[in-house]
PDB file of C-alpha atoms in Angstrom:
ATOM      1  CA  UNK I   1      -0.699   1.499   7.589  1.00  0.00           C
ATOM      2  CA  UNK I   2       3.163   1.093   7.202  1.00  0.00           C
ATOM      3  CA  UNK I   3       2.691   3.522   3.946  1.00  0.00           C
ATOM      4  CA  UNK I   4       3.225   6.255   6.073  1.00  0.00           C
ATOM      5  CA  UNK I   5       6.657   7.488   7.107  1.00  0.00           C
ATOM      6  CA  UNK I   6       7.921   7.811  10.221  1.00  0.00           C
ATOM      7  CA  UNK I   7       4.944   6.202  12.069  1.00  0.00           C
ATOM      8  CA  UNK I   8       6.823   2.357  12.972  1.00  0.00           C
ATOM      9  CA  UNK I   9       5.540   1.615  15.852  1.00  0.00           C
ATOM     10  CA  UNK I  10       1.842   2.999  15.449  1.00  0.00           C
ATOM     11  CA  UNK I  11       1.540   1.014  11.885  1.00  0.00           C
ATOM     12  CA  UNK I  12       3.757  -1.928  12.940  1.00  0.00           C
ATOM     13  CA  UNK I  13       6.006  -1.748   9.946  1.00  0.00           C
ATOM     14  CA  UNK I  14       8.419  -4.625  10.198  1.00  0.00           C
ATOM     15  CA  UNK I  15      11.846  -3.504  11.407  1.00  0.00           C
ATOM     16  CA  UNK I  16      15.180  -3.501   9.056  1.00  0.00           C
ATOM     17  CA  UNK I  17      16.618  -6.595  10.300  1.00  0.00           C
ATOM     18  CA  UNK I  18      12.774  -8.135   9.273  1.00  0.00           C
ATOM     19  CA  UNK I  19      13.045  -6.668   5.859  1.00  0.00           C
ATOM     20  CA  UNK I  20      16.383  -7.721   4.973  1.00  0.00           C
ATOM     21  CA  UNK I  21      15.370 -11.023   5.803  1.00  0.00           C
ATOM     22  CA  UNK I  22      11.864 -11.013   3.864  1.00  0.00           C
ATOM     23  CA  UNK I  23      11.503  -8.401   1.027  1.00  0.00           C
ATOM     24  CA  UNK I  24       8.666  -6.056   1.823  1.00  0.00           C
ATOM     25  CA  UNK I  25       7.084  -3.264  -0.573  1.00  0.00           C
ATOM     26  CA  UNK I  26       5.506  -0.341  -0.646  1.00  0.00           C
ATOM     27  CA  UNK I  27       6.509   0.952   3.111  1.00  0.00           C
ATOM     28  CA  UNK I  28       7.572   4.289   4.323  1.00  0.00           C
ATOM     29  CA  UNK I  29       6.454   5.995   0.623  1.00  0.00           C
ATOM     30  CA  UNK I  30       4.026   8.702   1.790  1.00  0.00           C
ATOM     31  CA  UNK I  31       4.099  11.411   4.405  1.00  0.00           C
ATOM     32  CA  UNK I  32       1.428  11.259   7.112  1.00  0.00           C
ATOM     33  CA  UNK I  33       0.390  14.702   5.519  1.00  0.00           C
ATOM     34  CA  UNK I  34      -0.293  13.725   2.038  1.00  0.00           C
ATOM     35  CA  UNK I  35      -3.581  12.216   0.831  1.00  0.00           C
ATOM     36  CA  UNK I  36      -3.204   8.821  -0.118  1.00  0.00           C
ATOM     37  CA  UNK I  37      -6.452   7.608  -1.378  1.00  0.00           C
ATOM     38  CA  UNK I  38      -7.458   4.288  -2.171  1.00  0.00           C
ATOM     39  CA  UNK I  39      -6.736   4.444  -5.928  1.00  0.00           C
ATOM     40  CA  UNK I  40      -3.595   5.502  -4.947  1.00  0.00           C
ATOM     41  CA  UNK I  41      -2.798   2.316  -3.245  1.00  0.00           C
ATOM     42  CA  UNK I  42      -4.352   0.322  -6.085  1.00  0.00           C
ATOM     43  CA  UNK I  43      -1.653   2.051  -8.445  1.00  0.00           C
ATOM     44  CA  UNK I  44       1.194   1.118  -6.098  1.00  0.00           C
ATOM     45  CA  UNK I  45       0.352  -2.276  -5.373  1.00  0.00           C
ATOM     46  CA  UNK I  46       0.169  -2.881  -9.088  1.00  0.00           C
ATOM     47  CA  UNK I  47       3.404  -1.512  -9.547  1.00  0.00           C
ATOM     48  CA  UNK I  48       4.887  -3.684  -6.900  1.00  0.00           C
ATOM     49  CA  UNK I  49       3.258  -6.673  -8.071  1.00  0.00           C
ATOM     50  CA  UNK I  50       4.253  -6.392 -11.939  1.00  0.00           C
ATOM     51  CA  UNK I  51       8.048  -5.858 -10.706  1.00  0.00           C
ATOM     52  CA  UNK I  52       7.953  -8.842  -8.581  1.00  0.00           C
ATOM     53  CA  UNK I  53       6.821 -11.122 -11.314  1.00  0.00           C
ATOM     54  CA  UNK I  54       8.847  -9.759 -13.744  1.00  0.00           C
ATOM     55  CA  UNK I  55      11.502 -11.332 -11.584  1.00  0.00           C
ATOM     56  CA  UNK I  56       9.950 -14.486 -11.333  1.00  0.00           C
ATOM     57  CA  UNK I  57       8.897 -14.517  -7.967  1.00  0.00           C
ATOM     58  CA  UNK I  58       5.716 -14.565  -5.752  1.00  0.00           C
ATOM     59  CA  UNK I  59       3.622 -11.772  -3.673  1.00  0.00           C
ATOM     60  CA  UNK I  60       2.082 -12.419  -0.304  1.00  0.00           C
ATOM     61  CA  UNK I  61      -0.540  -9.583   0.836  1.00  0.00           C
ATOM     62  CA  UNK I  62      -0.068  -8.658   4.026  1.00  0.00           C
ATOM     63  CA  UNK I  63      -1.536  -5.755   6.495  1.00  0.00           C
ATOM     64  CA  UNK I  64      -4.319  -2.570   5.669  1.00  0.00           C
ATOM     65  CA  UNK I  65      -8.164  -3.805   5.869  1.00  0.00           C
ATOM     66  CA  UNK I  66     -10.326  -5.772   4.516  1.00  0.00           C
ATOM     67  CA  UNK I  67     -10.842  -3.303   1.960  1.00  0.00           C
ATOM     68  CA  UNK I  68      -7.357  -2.798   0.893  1.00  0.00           C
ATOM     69  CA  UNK I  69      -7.237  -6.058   0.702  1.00  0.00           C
ATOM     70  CA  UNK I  70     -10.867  -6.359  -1.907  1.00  0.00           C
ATOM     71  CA  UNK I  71      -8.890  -3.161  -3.870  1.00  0.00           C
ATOM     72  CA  UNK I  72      -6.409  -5.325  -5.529  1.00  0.00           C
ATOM     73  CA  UNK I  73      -7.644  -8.721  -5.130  1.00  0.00           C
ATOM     74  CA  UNK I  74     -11.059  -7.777  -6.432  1.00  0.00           C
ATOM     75  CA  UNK I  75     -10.046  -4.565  -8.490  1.00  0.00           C
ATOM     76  CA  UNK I  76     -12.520  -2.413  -7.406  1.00  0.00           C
ATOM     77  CA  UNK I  77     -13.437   0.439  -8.838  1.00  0.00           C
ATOM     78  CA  UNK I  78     -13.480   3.968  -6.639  1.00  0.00           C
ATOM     79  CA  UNK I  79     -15.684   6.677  -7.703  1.00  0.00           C
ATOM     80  CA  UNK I  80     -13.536  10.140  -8.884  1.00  0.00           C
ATOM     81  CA  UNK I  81     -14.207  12.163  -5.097  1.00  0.00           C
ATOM     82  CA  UNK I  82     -16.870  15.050  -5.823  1.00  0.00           C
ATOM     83  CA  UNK I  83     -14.689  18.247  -4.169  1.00  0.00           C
ATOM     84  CA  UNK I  84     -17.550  20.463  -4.697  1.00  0.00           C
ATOM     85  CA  UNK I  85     -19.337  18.800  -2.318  1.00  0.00           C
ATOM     86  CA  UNK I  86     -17.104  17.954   0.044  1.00  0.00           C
ATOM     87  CA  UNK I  87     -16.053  21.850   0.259  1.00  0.00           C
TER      88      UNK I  87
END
């Protein structure tokens, strides 16, 4: 996913020319080292959607999976993870 920084050409992220010419959001805004769970994503799509309706405009969805896509369109709900088990 284009979320992650410095990995262009392996996540496709459209290149600067590209996003001058179409605004794009929430690319390049977490380290390939740090978790970014789903809820995560939720929280930043949301965030990006509110500010681009608060300037009157409109959001296409573009790129992740199927179930990024169901995470804000549907607003699903993610279980808290259960560390102790996962340790």
């Amino acid at each position: 996913m284009a979320i992650y920084r410095g990995m262009d050409i392996g996540t496709a992220t459209p290149t600067v020319a590209e996003q001058e010419e179409i605004p794009h959001h929430i690319i390049d805004i977490v380290d390939p080292s740090d978790e970014f769970a789903l809820p995560l994503f939720q929280s930043a799509v949301e965030k990006a959607l509110k500010e681009i309706t608060d300037r009157g405009n409109r959001a296409v969805l573009v790129g992740g999976t199927g179930l990024h896509v169901r995470a804000v369109v549907d607003r699903l709900e993610i279980p808290p993870r259960f560390l102790s088990i996962r340790d």
